[in-house]
Amino acid sequence: MISIYWHCLGLTGNDEGFVNGALQELVQHLREDPIRLPANIKALNDEPKVAKEINAILNRLCEQSYTFKDAASHIQEVLLDSLLDRVKSSNLGFFIPSLLVYCHRDSAIARSALREDGAGPWGAECCGFAAVYESGNKFVIWHEALHLLGAHDCYEEDDPYRRKPDCNCNSCTMQYVPTEDTVGKWSLCDKNVKKLKDLAEEARKVRRAKKNS
Ligand SMILES: [Zn+2]
Ligand SMILES: [Zn+2]
């Protein structure tokens, strides 16, 4: 089972509904043809112990010397530790620890994300930890959540409004600043569809091997 945790910080109850809705819509698209990836989403607050540890990590992002990358590796440790037993005891057997945090652009999380190379003006992702700090745009939530599942950017870093030659989709969600106008509906290039299909296949293989063991 592939789960993405989500968490809203310093925002309102409406934001929680917005993020949850955007991610629910995304996993619905992922479960359908041609990708067929059985991804799930979970509110971090549904696991109070894990949430407490992760909030402590996120709070450290106020410290100048503590980077977004540091937080990403510590978050990964917490998620792995807390869920390892569950993964072992289930017959699902496949787990990608990942967390998407929705926060204000002027928050310490957003500021630390923006200091990383390759951070977008809407969000950033590193080693299973994504931050989204553009509000009200579900396409940037999709973009960062897709990074959590291994999707690659489809824009040239030195000229971000130019599409990479290996992206065959004008309205690809992995473009620079994806919006309602530029993406419109669920849209992903073949390269990234293949990455996600491969992940789905890998998950199925592990599940089959576990069943047979
Ligand atoms: Zn990106
Ligand atoms: Zn693309």
Coordinates of N, CA and C and ligand atoms in Angstrom, one line a residue:
M1 N 0.8 -1.2 0.0 CA 0.0 0.0 0.0 C 0.9 1.2 0.0
I2 N 0.5 2.2 -0.8 CA 1.3 3.4 -0.9 C 0.5 4.5 -0.3
S3 N 1.0 5.1 0.8 CA 0.3 6.1 1.5 C 1.0 7.5 1.5
I4 N 0.3 8.5 1.2 CA 0.8 9.8 1.3 C 0.1 10.5 2.5
Y5 N 0.9 10.9 3.5 CA 0.4 11.6 4.6 C 0.3 13.1 4.2
W6 N -0.8 13.8 4.7 CA -0.9 15.2 4.5 C -1.1 15.9 5.8
H7 N -0.7 17.2 5.8 CA -0.8 18.0 7.0 C -0.9 19.4 6.6
C8 N -1.8 20.2 7.3 CA -1.9 21.6 7.1 C -1.4 22.4 8.3
L9 N -0.7 23.4 8.1 CA -0.1 24.2 9.2 C -0.5 25.6 9.1
G10 N -0.9 26.2 10.2 CA -1.2 27.6 10.3 C -2.3 28.1 9.4
L11 N -3.2 27.2 9.0 CA -4.3 27.5 8.1 C -5.6 27.3 8.7
T12 N -6.6 27.3 7.9 CA -8.0 27.2 8.5 C -8.6 25.8 8.2
G13 N -9.7 25.5 8.7 CA -10.4 24.2 8.5 C -10.7 24.0 7.0
N14 N -11.0 25.1 6.3 CA -11.3 25.0 4.9 C -10.1 24.5 4.1
D15 N -8.9 24.8 4.5 CA -7.7 24.4 3.8 C -7.6 22.9 3.9
E16 N -7.9 22.3 5.1 CA -7.8 20.9 5.3 C -8.7 20.2 4.3
G17 N -10.0 20.7 4.1 CA -10.9 20.1 3.2 C -10.4 20.2 1.8
F18 N -9.7 21.3 1.5 CA -9.2 21.6 0.1 C -8.1 20.6 -0.2
V19 N -7.1 20.4 0.7 CA -6.0 19.6 0.5 C -6.5 18.1 0.4
N20 N -7.3 17.7 1.3 CA -7.8 16.4 1.3 C -8.6 16.1 0.0
G21 N -9.4 17.0 -0.4 CA -10.1 16.8 -1.7 C -9.2 16.7 -2.9
A22 N -8.2 17.6 -2.9 CA -7.3 17.6 -4.1 C -6.5 16.2 -4.1
L23 N -6.1 15.7 -3.0 CA -5.4 14.5 -2.9 C -6.3 13.3 -3.2
Q24 N -7.5 13.3 -2.7 CA -8.5 12.3 -3.0 C -8.7 12.1 -4.5
E25 N -8.8 13.3 -5.1 CA -9.0 13.3 -6.6 C -7.8 12.7 -7.3
L26 N -6.6 13.1 -6.8 CA -5.4 12.6 -7.4 C -5.3 11.1 -7.3
V27 N -5.5 10.5 -6.1 CA -5.4 9.1 -6.0 C -6.5 8.3 -6.8
Q28 N -7.6 9.0 -7.0 CA -8.6 8.3 -7.8 C -8.1 8.2 -9.3
H29 N -7.5 9.3 -9.8 CA -6.9 9.2 -11.1 C -5.8 8.2 -11.2
L30 N -5.0 8.1 -10.1 CA -3.9 7.1 -10.1 C -4.4 5.7 -10.1
R31 N -5.5 5.4 -9.5 CA -6.0 4.1 -9.4 C -6.6 3.6 -10.8
E32 N -6.9 4.6 -11.6 CA -7.6 4.2 -12.9 C -6.5 3.9 -14.0
D33 N -7.0 3.3 -15.1 CA -6.2 3.1 -16.3 C -5.6 4.4 -16.7
P34 N -4.4 4.5 -17.3 CA -3.5 3.3 -17.4 C -2.5 3.0 -16.3
I35 N -2.6 3.9 -15.2 CA -1.6 3.8 -14.2 C -1.9 2.6 -13.2
R36 N -3.1 2.6 -12.7 CA -3.5 1.6 -11.7 C -2.6 1.4 -10.5
L37 N -2.3 2.6 -9.9 CA -1.5 2.6 -8.7 C -2.4 2.7 -7.5
P38 N -2.3 1.7 -6.6 CA -3.2 1.7 -5.4 C -2.7 2.7 -4.3
A39 N -2.8 3.9 -4.6 CA -2.2 4.9 -3.6 C -3.4 5.3 -2.6
N40 N -3.0 5.7 -1.4 CA -3.9 6.1 -0.4 C -3.4 7.4 0.2
I41 N -4.3 8.2 0.8 CA -3.9 9.4 1.5 C -4.4 9.3 2.9
K42 N -3.7 10.0 3.8 CA -4.0 9.9 5.2 C -3.7 11.2 5.9
A43 N -4.6 11.7 6.7 CA -4.3 12.9 7.5 C -3.3 12.6 8.6
L44 N -2.2 13.3 8.7 CA -1.2 13.0 9.7 C -1.8 13.1 11.1
N45 N -2.8 14.0 11.3 CA -3.4 14.1 12.6 C -4.1 12.9 13.1
D46 N -4.4 12.0 12.1 CA -5.1 10.8 12.5 C -4.1 9.8 13.3
E47 N -2.8 10.1 13.2 CA -1.8 9.4 14.0 C -1.1 10.3 14.9
P48 N -1.7 10.6 16.1 CA -1.2 11.6 17.0 C 0.2 11.5 17.4
K49 N 0.7 10.2 17.6 CA 2.1 10.1 18.1 C 3.0 10.5 16.9
V50 N 2.8 10.0 15.7 CA 3.6 10.4 14.6 C 3.5 11.9 14.3
A51 N 2.3 12.4 14.4 CA 2.1 13.8 14.2 C 3.0 14.7 15.2
K52 N 3.0 14.2 16.4 CA 3.7 15.0 17.4 C 5.2 15.0 17.1
E53 N 5.8 13.8 16.7 CA 7.2 13.8 16.4 C 7.5 14.6 15.1
I54 N 6.6 14.6 14.2 CA 6.8 15.3 12.9 C 6.7 16.8 13.1
N55 N 5.7 17.2 14.0 CA 5.6 18.6 14.3 C 6.9 19.2 15.0
A56 N 7.5 18.3 15.8 CA 8.7 18.8 16.5 C 9.8 19.0 15.4
I57 N 9.9 18.1 14.4 CA 10.8 18.3 13.3 C 10.5 19.6 12.5
L58 N 9.3 19.8 12.2 CA 8.9 20.9 11.4 C 9.2 22.2 12.1
N59 N 9.0 22.2 13.5 CA 9.3 23.4 14.3 C 10.8 23.8 14.2
R60 N 11.6 22.8 14.0 CA 13.1 23.0 14.0 C 13.5 23.8 12.7
L61 N 12.6 23.9 11.8 CA 12.9 24.6 10.5 C 13.0 26.1 10.8
C62 N 12.6 26.6 12.0 CA 12.9 28.0 12.3 C 14.4 28.2 12.5
E63 N 15.1 27.2 12.9 CA 16.6 27.3 13.1 C 17.3 27.5 11.8
Q64 N 18.1 28.5 11.6 CA 18.8 28.8 10.4 C 19.6 27.6 9.9
S65 N 20.2 26.8 10.9 CA 21.2 25.8 10.4 C 20.5 24.5 10.1
Y66 N 19.2 24.4 10.4 CA 18.4 23.2 10.1 C 17.7 23.3 8.7
T67 N 18.1 22.5 7.8 CA 17.6 22.7 6.4 C 16.4 21.8 6.1
F68 N 15.8 22.1 5.0 CA 14.6 21.3 4.5 C 15.1 19.9 4.3
K69 N 16.3 19.7 3.8 CA 16.8 18.3 3.6 C 17.0 17.6 4.9
D70 N 17.5 18.3 5.9 CA 17.6 17.7 7.3 C 16.2 17.2 7.7
A71 N 15.3 18.1 7.6 CA 13.9 17.7 8.0 C 13.4 16.5 7.2
A72 N 13.7 16.5 5.9 CA 13.2 15.4 5.1 C 13.7 14.1 5.6
S73 N 15.0 14.1 5.9 CA 15.6 12.8 6.3 C 15.1 12.4 7.7
H74 N 14.9 13.3 8.6 CA 14.3 13.0 9.9 C 12.8 12.5 9.8
I75 N 12.1 13.2 8.9 CA 10.7 12.8 8.7 C 10.6 11.4 8.2
Q76 N 11.5 11.0 7.3 CA 11.5 9.7 6.7 C 11.8 8.7 7.8
E77 N 12.8 9.0 8.7 CA 13.1 8.1 9.8 C 11.8 7.8 10.7
V78 N 11.1 8.9 11.0 CA 10.0 8.8 11.9 C 8.9 7.9 11.2
L79 N 8.6 8.2 9.9 CA 7.6 7.5 9.2 C 7.9 6.0 9.1
L80 N 9.2 5.7 8.8 CA 9.6 4.3 8.7 C 9.5 3.6 10.0
D81 N 10.1 4.2 11.1 CA 10.0 3.6 12.4 C 8.6 3.3 12.8
S82 N 7.8 4.3 12.7 CA 6.4 4.1 13.3 C 5.6 3.1 12.4
L83 N 5.9 3.0 11.2 CA 5.0 2.2 10.3 C 5.6 0.8 10.0
L84 N 6.9 0.6 10.3 CA 7.6 -0.6 9.9 C 6.9 -1.8 10.4
D85 N 6.5 -1.8 11.7 CA 5.8 -3.0 12.2 C 4.5 -3.3 11.5
R86 N 3.8 -2.2 11.2 CA 2.5 -2.4 10.5 C 2.8 -3.0 9.1
V87 N 3.8 -2.5 8.4 CA 4.1 -3.0 7.1 C 4.5 -4.5 7.2
K88 N 5.3 -4.9 8.2 CA 5.7 -6.3 8.3 C 4.5 -7.2 8.6
S89 N 3.6 -6.7 9.4 CA 2.5 -7.5 9.8 C 1.4 -7.6 8.8
S90 N 1.4 -6.7 7.8 CA 0.3 -6.7 6.8 C 0.8 -7.6 5.6
N91 N -0.1 -7.9 4.8 CA 0.4 -8.6 3.6 C 0.6 -7.7 2.4
L92 N 0.6 -6.4 2.7 CA 0.8 -5.4 1.6 C 2.2 -5.3 1.2
G93 N 3.1 -5.2 2.2 CA 4.5 -5.3 2.0 C 5.2 -4.3 1.2
F94 N 4.6 -3.2 0.9 CA 5.3 -2.2 0.1 C 4.9 -0.8 0.6
F95 N 5.9 -0.1 0.9 CA 5.6 1.2 1.6 C 6.6 2.3 1.2
I96 N 6.0 3.4 0.8 CA 6.9 4.6 0.5 C 6.5 5.7 1.5
P97 N 7.5 6.0 2.5 CA 7.1 7.0 3.4 C 7.1 8.4 2.8
S98 N 6.0 9.0 2.9 CA 5.9 10.4 2.3 C 4.9 11.3 3.0
L99 N 5.2 12.5 3.0 CA 4.4 13.5 3.7 C 4.4 14.8 2.8
L100 N 3.1 15.3 2.7 CA 2.9 16.6 2.0 C 2.4 17.6 3.0
V101 N 3.1 18.7 3.2 CA 2.7 19.8 4.1 C 2.2 21.0 3.3
Y102 N 1.0 21.5 3.7 CA 0.4 22.6 3.1 C 0.6 23.8 4.0
C103 N 1.2 24.9 3.6 CA 1.5 25.9 4.6 C 1.6 27.3 4.0
H104 N 1.7 28.3 4.8 CA 1.8 29.7 4.3 C 3.2 29.9 3.6
R105 N 3.1 30.8 2.6 CA 4.4 31.2 2.0 C 5.4 31.8 2.9
D106 N 4.9 32.5 4.0 CA 5.8 33.2 4.9 C 6.2 32.3 6.1
S107 N 5.8 31.0 6.0 CA 6.1 30.1 7.1 C 7.6 29.7 7.1
A108 N 8.1 29.2 8.2 CA 9.5 28.8 8.2 C 9.7 27.6 7.3
I109 N 8.7 26.8 7.1 CA 8.8 25.6 6.2 C 9.0 26.1 4.8
A110 N 8.2 27.0 4.4 CA 8.3 27.5 3.0 C 9.6 28.2 2.8
R111 N 10.0 29.0 3.8 CA 11.3 29.7 3.6 C 12.4 28.8 3.5
S112 N 12.4 27.7 4.3 CA 13.5 26.7 4.2 C 13.5 26.0 2.9
A113 N 12.2 25.7 2.4 CA 12.1 25.0 1.1 C 12.7 25.9 0.0
L114 N 12.4 27.2 0.0 CA 12.8 28.1 -1.0 C 14.3 28.3 -1.1
R115 N 15.0 27.9 0.0 CA 16.4 28.0 0.0 C 17.1 26.8 -0.7
E116 N 16.3 25.7 -1.0 CA 16.8 24.5 -1.6 C 16.9 24.8 -3.2
D117 N 17.9 24.2 -3.8 CA 18.0 24.2 -5.3 C 16.8 23.5 -5.8
G118 N 16.2 24.1 -6.9 CA 15.1 23.4 -7.6 C 13.8 23.6 -6.9
A119 N 13.7 24.4 -5.8 CA 12.3 24.6 -5.3 C 11.5 25.5 -6.2
G120 N 10.3 25.2 -6.4 CA 9.4 26.0 -7.2 C 8.8 27.1 -6.4
P121 N 8.3 28.2 -7.1 CA 7.7 29.3 -6.3 C 6.4 28.8 -5.7
W122 N 5.9 27.6 -6.0 CA 4.6 27.1 -5.4 C 4.9 26.0 -4.3
G123 N 6.1 25.3 -4.4 CA 6.3 24.2 -3.6 C 7.6 23.5 -3.9
A124 N 8.0 22.5 -3.0 CA 9.2 21.8 -3.2 C 9.1 20.4 -2.6
E125 N 10.0 19.5 -3.1 CA 9.9 18.2 -2.6 C 11.4 17.7 -2.5
C126 N 11.6 16.9 -1.4 CA 13.0 16.3 -1.2 C 12.8 15.0 -0.4
C127 N 13.2 13.9 -1.0 CA 13.3 12.6 -0.2 C 12.0 12.3 0.5
G128 N 10.9 12.4 -0.1 CA 9.6 12.0 0.6 C 9.0 13.1 1.4
F129 N 9.5 14.3 1.4 CA 8.9 15.4 2.1 C 8.6 16.5 1.1
A130 N 7.3 16.8 1.0 CA 6.9 17.9 0.0 C 6.2 19.0 0.8
A131 N 6.5 20.3 0.4 CA 5.8 21.4 1.0 C 5.1 22.1 -0.2
V132 N 3.9 22.5 0.1 CA 3.1 23.3 -0.9 C 2.8 24.6 -0.2
Y133 N 3.2 25.7 -0.8 CA 3.0 27.0 -0.2 C 2.3 28.0 -1.1
E134 N 1.7 27.5 -2.2 CA 0.8 28.3 -3.0 C -0.6 27.9 -2.6
S135 N -1.5 28.8 -2.2 CA -2.8 28.4 -1.7 C -3.8 28.3 -2.9
G136 N -4.8 27.4 -2.7 CA -5.9 27.4 -3.6 C -5.7 26.8 -5.0
N137 N -4.6 26.2 -5.2 CA -4.3 25.6 -6.5 C -4.0 24.1 -6.4
K138 N -5.0 23.3 -6.8 CA -4.9 21.9 -6.6 C -3.8 21.3 -7.5
F139 N -3.5 22.0 -8.6 CA -2.5 21.4 -9.5 C -1.1 21.4 -8.9
V140 N -0.8 22.4 -8.1 CA 0.5 22.4 -7.5 C 0.6 21.3 -6.4
I141 N -0.6 21.0 -5.8 CA -0.6 19.9 -4.8 C -0.4 18.6 -5.5
W142 N -1.0 18.4 -6.7 CA -0.8 17.2 -7.5 C 0.6 17.1 -7.9
H143 N 1.2 18.2 -8.4 CA 2.6 18.2 -8.8 C 3.5 17.7 -7.7
E144 N 3.4 18.2 -6.5 CA 4.3 17.8 -5.5 C 4.0 16.4 -5.0
A145 N 2.8 16.0 -4.9 CA 2.4 14.7 -4.5 C 2.9 13.7 -5.6
L146 N 2.9 14.0 -6.8 CA 3.5 13.1 -7.9 C 5.0 13.0 -7.7
H147 N 5.7 14.1 -7.3 CA 7.1 13.9 -7.0 C 7.3 12.9 -5.9
L148 N 6.4 12.9 -4.9 CA 6.6 11.9 -3.8 C 6.5 10.5 -4.3
L149 N 5.8 10.3 -5.4 CA 5.7 9.0 -6.0 C 6.7 8.7 -7.1
G150 N 7.6 9.7 -7.3 CA 8.7 9.4 -8.2 C 8.6 10.1 -9.6
A151 N 7.6 10.9 -9.8 CA 7.5 11.7 -11.0 C 8.6 12.7 -11.1
H152 N 9.0 13.0 -12.4 CA 10.1 14.0 -12.6 C 9.5 15.3 -13.2
D153 N 10.2 16.4 -12.9 CA 9.8 17.7 -13.5 C 9.9 17.6 -15.0
C154 N 9.1 18.4 -15.7 CA 9.1 18.4 -17.2 C 9.5 19.7 -17.7
Y155 N 10.2 20.5 -16.9 CA 10.7 21.9 -17.4 C 12.2 22.0 -17.3
E156 N 12.7 22.8 -18.1 CA 14.2 23.1 -18.1 C 14.5 24.0 -16.9
E157 N 15.4 23.7 -16.1 CA 15.6 24.5 -14.9 C 16.1 25.9 -15.3
D158 N 16.9 26.0 -16.3 CA 17.5 27.3 -16.7 C 16.5 28.1 -17.5
D159 N 15.4 27.5 -17.9 CA 14.4 28.2 -18.8 C 13.1 27.5 -18.5
P160 N 12.5 27.8 -17.3 CA 11.4 26.9 -16.7 C 10.1 26.9 -17.6
Y161 N 9.9 27.9 -18.4 CA 8.7 27.8 -19.2 C 8.9 27.0 -20.4
R162 N 10.1 26.5 -20.6 CA 10.3 25.6 -21.8 C 10.1 24.1 -21.3
R163 N 9.4 23.4 -22.0 CA 9.1 22.0 -21.7 C 10.3 21.1 -22.1
K164 N 10.6 20.1 -21.3 CA 11.7 19.2 -21.6 C 11.4 18.4 -22.8
P165 N 12.4 18.0 -23.7 CA 12.0 17.3 -24.9 C 11.4 16.0 -24.6
D166 N 11.6 15.4 -23.5 CA 11.0 14.0 -23.2 C 9.6 14.1 -22.6
C167 N 9.0 15.3 -22.5 CA 7.7 15.5 -22.1 C 6.8 15.7 -23.3
N168 N 5.9 14.7 -23.6 CA 5.1 14.8 -24.8 C 3.7 15.4 -24.6
C169 N 3.5 16.1 -23.5 CA 2.2 16.6 -23.1 C 2.2 18.1 -22.8
N170 N 1.5 18.8 -23.6 CA 1.5 20.3 -23.4 C 0.9 20.7 -22.1
S171 N -0.1 19.9 -21.6 CA -0.8 20.2 -20.4 C -0.3 19.4 -19.2
C172 N 0.9 18.9 -19.3 CA 1.4 18.0 -18.2 C 1.4 18.7 -16.9
T173 N 1.0 17.9 -15.8 CA 1.0 18.4 -14.5 C 2.4 18.7 -13.9
M174 N 3.4 18.1 -14.5 CA 4.8 18.3 -14.1 C 5.5 19.5 -14.7
Q175 N 4.7 20.4 -15.4 CA 5.3 21.6 -16.0 C 5.5 22.6 -14.9
Y176 N 6.1 23.7 -15.2 CA 6.4 24.9 -14.3 C 5.1 25.6 -14.0
V177 N 4.8 25.9 -12.7 CA 3.6 26.5 -12.2 C 2.4 26.0 -12.9
P178 N 2.0 24.7 -12.6 CA 0.8 24.2 -13.2 C -0.4 24.8 -12.6
T179 N -1.4 25.2 -13.5 CA -2.6 25.9 -13.0 C -3.8 25.3 -13.7
E180 N -5.0 25.7 -13.3 CA -6.2 25.4 -14.0 C -6.1 25.7 -15.5
D181 N -5.5 26.9 -15.8 CA -5.4 27.3 -17.2 C -4.5 26.4 -18.0
T182 N -3.3 26.0 -17.4 CA -2.3 25.3 -18.2 C -2.5 23.8 -18.2
V183 N -3.1 23.3 -17.1 CA -3.3 21.8 -17.0 C -4.8 21.5 -17.3
G184 N -5.7 22.2 -16.6 CA -7.1 22.1 -16.9 C -7.8 20.9 -16.2
K185 N -7.4 19.7 -16.6 CA -7.9 18.5 -16.0 C -6.7 17.5 -15.8
W186 N -7.0 16.3 -15.3 CA -5.9 15.4 -15.1 C -5.1 15.2 -16.4
S187 N -3.8 15.4 -16.3 CA -2.9 15.4 -17.5 C -1.5 15.1 -17.1
L188 N -0.9 14.1 -17.7 CA 0.4 13.7 -17.4 C 1.1 13.1 -18.6
C189 N 2.4 13.4 -18.9 CA 3.0 12.9 -20.1 C 3.4 11.4 -19.9
D190 N 3.7 10.8 -21.1 CA 3.9 9.3 -21.1 C 5.1 8.9 -20.2
K191 N 6.1 9.8 -20.2 CA 7.3 9.5 -19.4 C 6.9 9.3 -17.9
N192 N 6.1 10.2 -17.4 CA 5.7 10.1 -16.0 C 4.7 9.0 -15.7
V193 N 3.8 8.8 -16.7 CA 2.8 7.7 -16.6 C 3.6 6.4 -16.5
K194 N 4.7 6.3 -17.3 CA 5.4 5.0 -17.2 C 6.1 4.8 -15.8
K195 N 6.6 5.9 -15.3 CA 7.3 5.8 -14.0 C 6.3 5.3 -12.9
L196 N 5.0 5.9 -13.0 CA 4.0 5.5 -12.0 C 3.5 4.1 -12.2
K197 N 3.4 3.7 -13.5 CA 3.0 2.3 -13.9 C 4.1 1.3 -13.3
D198 N 5.3 1.7 -13.5 CA 6.4 0.8 -13.0 C 6.3 0.7 -11.5
L199 N 6.0 1.8 -10.8 CA 5.9 1.7 -9.4 C 4.7 0.8 -9.0
A200 N 3.6 0.9 -9.7 CA 2.4 0.1 -9.4 C 2.8 -1.4 -9.7
E201 N 3.5 -1.7 -10.7 CA 3.9 -3.1 -11.0 C 4.9 -3.6 -9.9
E202 N 5.8 -2.8 -9.4 CA 6.7 -3.2 -8.4 C 5.9 -3.5 -7.1
A203 N 4.9 -2.7 -6.8 CA 4.0 -2.9 -5.6 C 3.3 -4.2 -5.8
R204 N 2.8 -4.5 -7.0 CA 2.1 -5.8 -7.2 C 3.0 -7.0 -7.0
K205 N 4.2 -6.8 -7.5 CA 5.2 -7.9 -7.4 C 5.5 -8.3 -5.9
V206 N 5.7 -7.2 -5.2 CA 6.0 -7.4 -3.7 C 4.8 -8.1 -3.1
R207 N 3.6 -7.6 -3.4 CA 2.4 -8.2 -2.8 C 2.3 -9.7 -3.1
R208 N 2.5 -10.0 -4.4 CA 2.4 -11.4 -4.8 C 3.5 -12.2 -4.1
A209 N 4.7 -11.7 -4.0 CA 5.8 -12.5 -3.4 C 5.4 -12.7 -1.9
K210 N 4.8 -11.7 -1.2 CA 4.4 -11.8 0.2 C 3.4 -12.9 0.3
K211 N 2.4 -12.9 -0.6 CA 1.3 -13.8 -0.5 C 1.8 -15.2 -0.6
N212 N 2.8 -15.4 -1.5 CA 3.3 -16.8 -1.7 C 4.3 -17.3 -0.7
S213 N 4.7 -16.4 0.2 CA 5.8 -16.8 1.1 C 5.2 -17.3 2.4
Ligands
ZN1 ZN 8.5 19.8 -9.5
ZN2 ZN 5.6 15.9 -18.6

